[in-house]
XYZ file of C-alpha atoms in Angstrom:
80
model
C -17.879 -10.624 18.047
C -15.590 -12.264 15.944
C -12.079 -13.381 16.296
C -9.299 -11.239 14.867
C -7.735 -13.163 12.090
C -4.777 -15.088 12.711
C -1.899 -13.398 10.818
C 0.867 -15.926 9.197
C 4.054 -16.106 9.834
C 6.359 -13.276 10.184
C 9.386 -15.350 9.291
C 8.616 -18.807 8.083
C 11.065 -21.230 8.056
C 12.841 -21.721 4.843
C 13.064 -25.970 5.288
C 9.691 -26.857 6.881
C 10.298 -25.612 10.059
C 10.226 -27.041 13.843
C 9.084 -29.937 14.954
C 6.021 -28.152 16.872
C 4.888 -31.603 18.557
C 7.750 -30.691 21.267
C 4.739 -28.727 22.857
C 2.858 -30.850 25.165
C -1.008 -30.716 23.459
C 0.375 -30.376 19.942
C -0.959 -33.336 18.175
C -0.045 -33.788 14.886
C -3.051 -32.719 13.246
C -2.886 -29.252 14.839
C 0.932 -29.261 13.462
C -0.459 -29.347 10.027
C -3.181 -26.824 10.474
C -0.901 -24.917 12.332
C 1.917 -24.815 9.206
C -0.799 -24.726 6.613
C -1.404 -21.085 8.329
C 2.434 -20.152 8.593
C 3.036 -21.574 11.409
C 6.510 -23.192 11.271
C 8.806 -22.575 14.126
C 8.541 -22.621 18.035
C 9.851 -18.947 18.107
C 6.280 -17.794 16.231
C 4.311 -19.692 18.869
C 6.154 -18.046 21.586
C 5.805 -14.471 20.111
C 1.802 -14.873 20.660
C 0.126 -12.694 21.985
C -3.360 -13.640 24.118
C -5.434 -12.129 21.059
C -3.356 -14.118 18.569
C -3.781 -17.455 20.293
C -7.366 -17.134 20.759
C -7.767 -16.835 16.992
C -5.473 -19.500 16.360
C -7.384 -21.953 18.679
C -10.497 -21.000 17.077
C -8.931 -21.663 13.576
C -7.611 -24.905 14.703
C -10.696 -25.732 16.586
C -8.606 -26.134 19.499
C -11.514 -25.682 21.863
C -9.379 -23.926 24.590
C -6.308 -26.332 24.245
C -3.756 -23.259 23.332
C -4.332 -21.600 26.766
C -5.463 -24.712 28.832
C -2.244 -26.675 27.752
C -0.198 -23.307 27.813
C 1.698 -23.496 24.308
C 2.664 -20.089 24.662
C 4.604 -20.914 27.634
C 5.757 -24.011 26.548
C 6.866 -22.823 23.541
C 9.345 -19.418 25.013
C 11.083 -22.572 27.625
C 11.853 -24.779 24.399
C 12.834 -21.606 22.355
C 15.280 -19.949 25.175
């Protein structure tokens, strides 16, 4: 069965976003794939959902690291 698509950004930054390497696991090479997609700010990390991660670490190639390293988490403590 395959992956739901990631969807992009709901509200990208206007000025390159957040520096997403504040997430422990975030390297940045994931940080590029990661804004090529949309992905720009903390907030969008911590709005994931389980579904949405999993697609995003397959899109990354992540091989697990999303839920193993707990961005999700990570990211709602740095966000507020």
């Amino acid at each position: 069965k395959a992956a739901a698509r990631p969807k992009a950004a709901a509200k990208p930054a206007a000025s390159g976003g957040d520096d997403l390497t504040r997430i422990k696991g975030l390297g940045p090479k994931a940080e590029a794939a990661l804004k090529a997609g949309g992905v720009t700010t903390i907030a969008q990390i911590a709005a994931w959902g389980e579904s949405e991660a999993e697609a995003w670490d397959e899109r990354i190639n992540g091989r697990g690291r999303i839920a193993r390293d707990k961005w999700v988490e990570q990211a709602k403590a740095i966000a507020g």
